[in-house]
Amino acid sequence: MATERTVEVADAAGLSRPGDSEMFAAWGRFVYRRRWAVVVASIVVFAVVAPFAFGATANLSPGGWVSPGSEAIDVDEALVAEFGRRSVNHYLLFRDPTGKLAATDPAFQAAVDDTLAPLRSDPDVIGIVTYGSTDNPAIDGALLAADAQSSIAVVALGVDVDRATETYPAFRERVRSDRLEILVGGWPAASERFTAVTERDLKRAESLSLPLTLALLTLVFGSIVAAGLPVGVGIFAFVATLAGIGALSHAVETSVFAVNVASMIGLAVAIDYSLFLVSRYREEIAASPEDPEGALAVTMTMTGRAVLFSGLTVAIGIAGLAFFPVMALRTIGAAGALVVLLGIVFSLTFLAGLLAILGPRVDRLRIPLPRRWTHPRDTGVWHSLAAAVMRRPLWVLLPTLGILIAAGLPFRDFRGGSPGMTMLPQDEEARQLYDAVQKHYPQASLSPIYVLVRPRQGSMTDAPNLDRLRSFSAALAVEPGVRRVDGLWTFTPPDATPEGIAATLAETPELAALAQRYLTPRGAVLEVAMSGDDSDSSHQQLVAALRTHGTALSGGTFDIEVGGASALNMELVETIERRAPLAVGFVILVTYLVLFLLLGSVLLPLKAILMNLLSITASYGALIWVFQQGHLSGLLGFEPLGYTPATVPLLMFCFVFGLSMDYEVLMLTRIKEEYARCGDNTLAVARGLEATGRVVTGAAAIMIVVFGSFGLSQILLIKSLGIGQALAVAVDATLVRALLVPATMRLLGEWNWWAPAPLRRLAGHGHRAWHGGPALARSSPPLSPAASVSVRTAVPVASGDHLDRS
């Protein structure tokens, strides 16, 4: 009986490809009959993987934003191989907390030396430079604050940034002074703090989002038992994904942001899918309490199938990140895709098994909420809203389109950048040191641009090439935004000549050792200290000019390569801009194909994609208005940077495009189910919106809570991603689903369901005539003529139950 009823419902809805209804119904029956085994197996799997989730963040990296074939990486490798340097330093800023000692005071310098003495025996430290330690005015000028109230020590390391980041906490513990105040910064310190702050933000977001989500689910269901099921599935999916991220981090460099994204996306998706399934099961079991097996079979056939296709669209969107040869993006994408897949798996197994065990008891532990008003069919709020929209579709469509397009206009001012030290909160020590250098050290930079110079003729140590190097260095020093240029000539005596440099180096071993970091027979290095952040326009302009016209700027003498954080940032933005069209095209094309296979319509997938693009564009505009232009910065508690992290729009597209399809798939499958019964497009739209409106609103509210909780992050990249996605979901669930969907479906009419016969057969939707609607289930009650026009007249009419209950 359950089999007949399930297949009949699916066939009546026009949703079943050959064997689809039988397959999903069979799965529902299998889970019901082996419910305890399915639940226990899910718990065992969870228990096996859960221990691996602990410590999963230990190997995560804030790096990985490098493209293959990067010129900046080539420069960094040359610095190591040819010049014996890794360009990795700790920077220590010293100042007297009483303000009585100036940095030039011998007692101050003695206190600095005492603090640094234990570090000189550290095997990772290859050199320490302090104010006054080299007797070189150029170096002293860079290490002394303009007001002489503080100084900087540079601790050069012989290890890479990953090793330096790993050992930073122990290094910081050894830096102590009973006389001076000390700030420690640089990229190892910043990287370690990025990881620590990210973990702290994750705990804060989860501690806020989980209780609020449970409260919202309780309001939606009115039952603590029903509300707890989606939260349980979300926790199962996230913890299992965390274990997967830990395993991935042992194989490849895995971004620290993968955990935040997995939590953000995983909780929202798993809870939403569970919400859809629990809602449909409660509907089925309420109508047929004597047949819990049939109720679960129908739930799997209709909503389980929709969940599967919804998950595929989300996974497809996230798969777009695979087009970018940037390991951080790929590992974030892998974490996002994994948590979505696990959300589907646990929803269709663990959750389905619990529903089978509970049966009608899924509504146990009801809470004393105000009694909801039960409307007769075709008279509810959502039905009335759809009816109002479809009476004047153009009057609704055009203003709504205007609002969405206007909201997206600020995106024209998008300026992409890459996360730098300014992404850290202002109360972090590494950020405070960075800000102090920017403000008080006009000749210093924690993140210089490295210019690798190679002679076209002769050796770099030849006198003519050294003379031209000095001229080239002087030319760079007057470029906009340049604070100073350090190279060989920075450290040689003022009266040194190109012809006598060899003798000068031979007479001064200390100078020779220092010069080796800047000069070899094969080439020379210039360090260009810039003002501002690595993503500032002056940095980008100089890097672009050197790469395009560097040889000309050097008088045709040298070949030029450029490295450093500014160059890496430019390469990342260029890679995203170059690969984005491929990723977007792939996501749109494959999403269209998946929706076509689900719906058997040519136009509905296209309409869904256009609606998604509109909502995403509107949220992009809001993102630029808020975060790049700085509106609401005081309210939201962030410091506007004047640019948008280039990865945020990309991640938003790949995540939100699929997530928005969740609601579209749920609504369209229900509308198609109603259309199969009545053959009336307008009535089907109103009934579909009526059946799904409350669930979609609850699901959207949960997503907004989950994403919005990450808006409290202290890392601007995560904050902007969380708030941006919350805005996109809010726009999608209100303006798009409640207004644009019914308006456009009313205007398209019966064309919503059209597809050429060969394509319908390809999609597995048979030969049913699109213009008259599919055949009804055999035992469905006939539709009265009045019902078919009730949506137009807004007159409530009686109607039979929407599912066959034979």
PDB file of N, CA, C and O in Angstrom, residues 62-89:
ATOM      1  N   PRO A  62      47.295  30.026   7.542  1.00  0.00           N
ATOM      2  CA  PRO A  62      46.665  31.241   7.012  1.00  0.00           C
ATOM      3  C   PRO A  62      47.141  31.570   5.607  1.00  0.00           C
ATOM      4  O   PRO A  62      46.660  32.517   4.981  1.00  0.00           O
ATOM      5  N   GLY A  63      48.108  30.799   5.110  1.00  0.00           N
ATOM      6  CA  GLY A  63      48.636  31.029   3.764  1.00  0.00           C
ATOM      7  C   GLY A  63      47.909  30.196   2.722  1.00  0.00           C
ATOM      8  O   GLY A  63      46.757  29.819   2.875  1.00  0.00           O
ATOM      9  N   GLY A  64      48.638  29.894   1.652  1.00  0.00           N
ATOM     10  CA  GLY A  64      48.054  29.116   0.558  1.00  0.00           C
ATOM     11  C   GLY A  64      47.400  29.953  -0.513  1.00  0.00           C
ATOM     12  O   GLY A  64      46.675  29.432  -1.355  1.00  0.00           O
ATOM     13  N   TRP A  65      47.651  31.269  -0.514  1.00  0.00           N
ATOM     14  CA  TRP A  65      47.012  32.168  -1.480  1.00  0.00           C
ATOM     15  C   TRP A  65      47.935  32.443  -2.669  1.00  0.00           C
ATOM     16  O   TRP A  65      47.927  33.537  -3.226  1.00  0.00           O
ATOM     17  N   VAL A  66      48.727  31.454  -3.041  1.00  0.00           N
ATOM     18  CA  VAL A  66      49.734  31.638  -4.080  1.00  0.00           C
ATOM     19  C   VAL A  66      49.353  30.844  -5.321  1.00  0.00           C
ATOM     20  O   VAL A  66      48.915  29.693  -5.232  1.00  0.00           O
ATOM     21  N   SER A  67      49.529  31.466  -6.489  1.00  0.00           N
ATOM     22  CA  SER A  67      49.232  30.799  -7.753  1.00  0.00           C
ATOM     23  C   SER A  67      50.475  30.076  -8.267  1.00  0.00           C
ATOM     24  O   SER A  67      51.596  30.559  -8.081  1.00  0.00           O
ATOM     25  N   PRO A  68      50.304  28.924  -8.940  1.00  0.00           N
ATOM     26  CA  PRO A  68      51.450  28.246  -9.547  1.00  0.00           C
ATOM     27  C   PRO A  68      52.099  29.146 -10.600  1.00  0.00           C
ATOM     28  O   PRO A  68      51.430  29.924 -11.281  1.00  0.00           O
ATOM     29  N   GLY A  69      53.411  29.015 -10.737  1.00  0.00           N
ATOM     30  CA  GLY A  69      54.113  29.851 -11.712  1.00  0.00           C
ATOM     31  C   GLY A  69      54.237  31.286 -11.280  1.00  0.00           C
ATOM     32  O   GLY A  69      54.494  32.172 -12.094  1.00  0.00           O
ATOM     33  N   SER A  70      54.063  31.548  -9.988  1.00  0.00           N
ATOM     34  CA  SER A  70      54.100  32.910  -9.468  1.00  0.00           C
ATOM     35  C   SER A  70      55.503  33.491  -9.570  1.00  0.00           C
ATOM     36  O   SER A  70      56.476  32.888  -9.136  1.00  0.00           O
ATOM     37  N   GLU A  71      55.595  34.677 -10.152  1.00  0.00           N
ATOM     38  CA  GLU A  71      56.879  35.361 -10.222  1.00  0.00           C
ATOM     39  C   GLU A  71      57.372  35.716  -8.827  1.00  0.00           C
ATOM     40  O   GLU A  71      58.572  35.645  -8.537  1.00  0.00           O
ATOM     41  N   ALA A  72      56.433  36.088  -7.946  1.00  0.00           N
ATOM     42  CA  ALA A  72      56.815  36.430  -6.577  1.00  0.00           C
ATOM     43  C   ALA A  72      57.437  35.236  -5.863  1.00  0.00           C
ATOM     44  O   ALA A  72      58.379  35.389  -5.073  1.00  0.00           O
ATOM     45  N   ILE A  73      56.915  34.032  -6.115  1.00  0.00           N
ATOM     46  CA  ILE A  73      57.492  32.833  -5.512  1.00  0.00           C
ATOM     47  C   ILE A  73      58.862  32.544  -6.109  1.00  0.00           C
ATOM     48  O   ILE A  73      59.793  32.127  -5.399  1.00  0.00           O
ATOM     49  N   ASP A  74      59.021  32.774  -7.419  1.00  0.00           N
ATOM     50  CA  ASP A  74      60.339  32.605  -8.037  1.00  0.00           C
ATOM     51  C   ASP A  74      61.369  33.527  -7.373  1.00  0.00           C
ATOM     52  O   ASP A  74      62.518  33.119  -7.122  1.00  0.00           O
ATOM     53  N   VAL A  75      60.961  34.750  -7.090  1.00  0.00           N
ATOM     54  CA  VAL A  75      61.863  35.689  -6.421  1.00  0.00           C
ATOM     55  C   VAL A  75      62.193  35.195  -5.018  1.00  0.00           C
ATOM     56  O   VAL A  75      63.358  35.224  -4.590  1.00  0.00           O
ATOM     57  N   ASP A  76      61.189  34.717  -4.293  1.00  0.00           N
ATOM     58  CA  ASP A  76      61.422  34.231  -2.936  1.00  0.00           C
ATOM     59  C   ASP A  76      62.383  33.050  -2.943  1.00  0.00           C
ATOM     60  O   ASP A  76      63.266  32.951  -2.077  1.00  0.00           O
ATOM     61  N   GLU A  77      62.226  32.145  -3.905  1.00  0.00           N
ATOM     62  CA  GLU A  77      63.140  30.996  -3.995  1.00  0.00           C
ATOM     63  C   GLU A  77      64.557  31.442  -4.327  1.00  0.00           C
ATOM     64  O   GLU A  77      65.533  30.874  -3.822  1.00  0.00           O
ATOM     65  N   ALA A  78      64.696  32.467  -5.172  1.00  0.00           N
ATOM     66  CA  ALA A  78      66.023  32.987  -5.494  1.00  0.00           C
ATOM     67  C   ALA A  78      66.668  33.637  -4.271  1.00  0.00           C
ATOM     68  O   ALA A  78      67.887  33.525  -4.060  1.00  0.00           O
ATOM     69  N   LEU A  79      65.866  34.311  -3.452  1.00  0.00           N
ATOM     70  CA  LEU A  79      66.406  34.912  -2.237  1.00  0.00           C
ATOM     71  C   LEU A  79      67.006  33.852  -1.319  1.00  0.00           C
ATOM     72  O   LEU A  79      68.036  34.079  -0.682  1.00  0.00           O
ATOM     73  N   VAL A  80      66.364  32.694  -1.266  1.00  0.00           N
ATOM     74  CA  VAL A  80      66.866  31.609  -0.423  1.00  0.00           C
ATOM     75  C   VAL A  80      68.099  30.965  -1.050  1.00  0.00           C
ATOM     76  O   VAL A  80      69.140  30.799  -0.399  1.00  0.00           O
ATOM     77  N   ALA A  81      67.988  30.591  -2.322  1.00  0.00           N
ATOM     78  CA  ALA A  81      69.040  29.805  -2.964  1.00  0.00           C
ATOM     79  C   ALA A  81      70.293  30.612  -3.249  1.00  0.00           C
ATOM     80  O   ALA A  81      71.415  30.121  -3.092  1.00  0.00           O
ATOM     81  N   GLU A  82      70.146  31.875  -3.681  1.00  0.00           N
ATOM     82  CA  GLU A  82      71.297  32.656  -4.130  1.00  0.00           C
ATOM     83  C   GLU A  82      71.813  33.626  -3.080  1.00  0.00           C
ATOM     84  O   GLU A  82      73.009  33.930  -3.054  1.00  0.00           O
ATOM     85  N   PHE A  83      70.907  34.130  -2.241  1.00  0.00           N
ATOM     86  CA  PHE A  83      71.309  35.189  -1.312  1.00  0.00           C
ATOM     87  C   PHE A  83      71.287  34.730   0.143  1.00  0.00           C
ATOM     88  O   PHE A  83      71.571  35.521   1.044  1.00  0.00           O
ATOM     89  N   GLY A  84      70.931  33.448   0.375  1.00  0.00           N
ATOM     90  CA  GLY A  84      70.969  32.900   1.718  1.00  0.00           C
ATOM     91  C   GLY A  84      69.998  33.538   2.679  1.00  0.00           C
ATOM     92  O   GLY A  84      70.277  33.647   3.873  1.00  0.00           O
ATOM     93  N   ARG A  85      68.869  33.973   2.180  1.00  0.00           N
ATOM     94  CA  ARG A  85      67.897  34.635   3.039  1.00  0.00           C
ATOM     95  C   ARG A  85      66.497  34.128   2.706  1.00  0.00           C
ATOM     96  O   ARG A  85      66.198  33.779   1.579  1.00  0.00           O
ATOM     97  N   ARG A  86      65.656  34.110   3.703  1.00  0.00           N
ATOM     98  CA  ARG A  86      64.289  33.621   3.520  1.00  0.00           C
ATOM     99  C   ARG A  86      63.262  34.740   3.622  1.00  0.00           C
ATOM    100  O   ARG A  86      62.076  34.491   3.544  1.00  0.00           O
ATOM    101  N   SER A  87      63.686  35.927   3.790  1.00  0.00           N
ATOM    102  CA  SER A  87      62.807  37.100   3.899  1.00  0.00           C
ATOM    103  C   SER A  87      61.763  36.914   4.989  1.00  0.00           C
ATOM    104  O   SER A  87      60.658  37.432   4.896  1.00  0.00           O
ATOM    105  N   VAL A  88      62.123  36.106   6.022  1.00  0.00           N
ATOM    106  CA  VAL A  88      61.225  35.905   7.163  1.00  0.00           C
ATOM    107  C   VAL A  88      61.891  36.515   8.393  1.00  0.00           C
ATOM    108  O   VAL A  88      62.995  36.123   8.769  1.00  0.00           O
ATOM    109  N   ASN A  89      61.217  37.475   9.004  1.00  0.00           N
ATOM    110  CA  ASN A  89      61.776  38.173  10.158  1.00  0.00           C
ATOM    111  C   ASN A  89      60.745  38.310  11.261  1.00  0.00           C
ATOM    112  O   ASN A  89      59.534  38.391  11.000  1.00  0.00           O
TER     113      ASN A  89
END
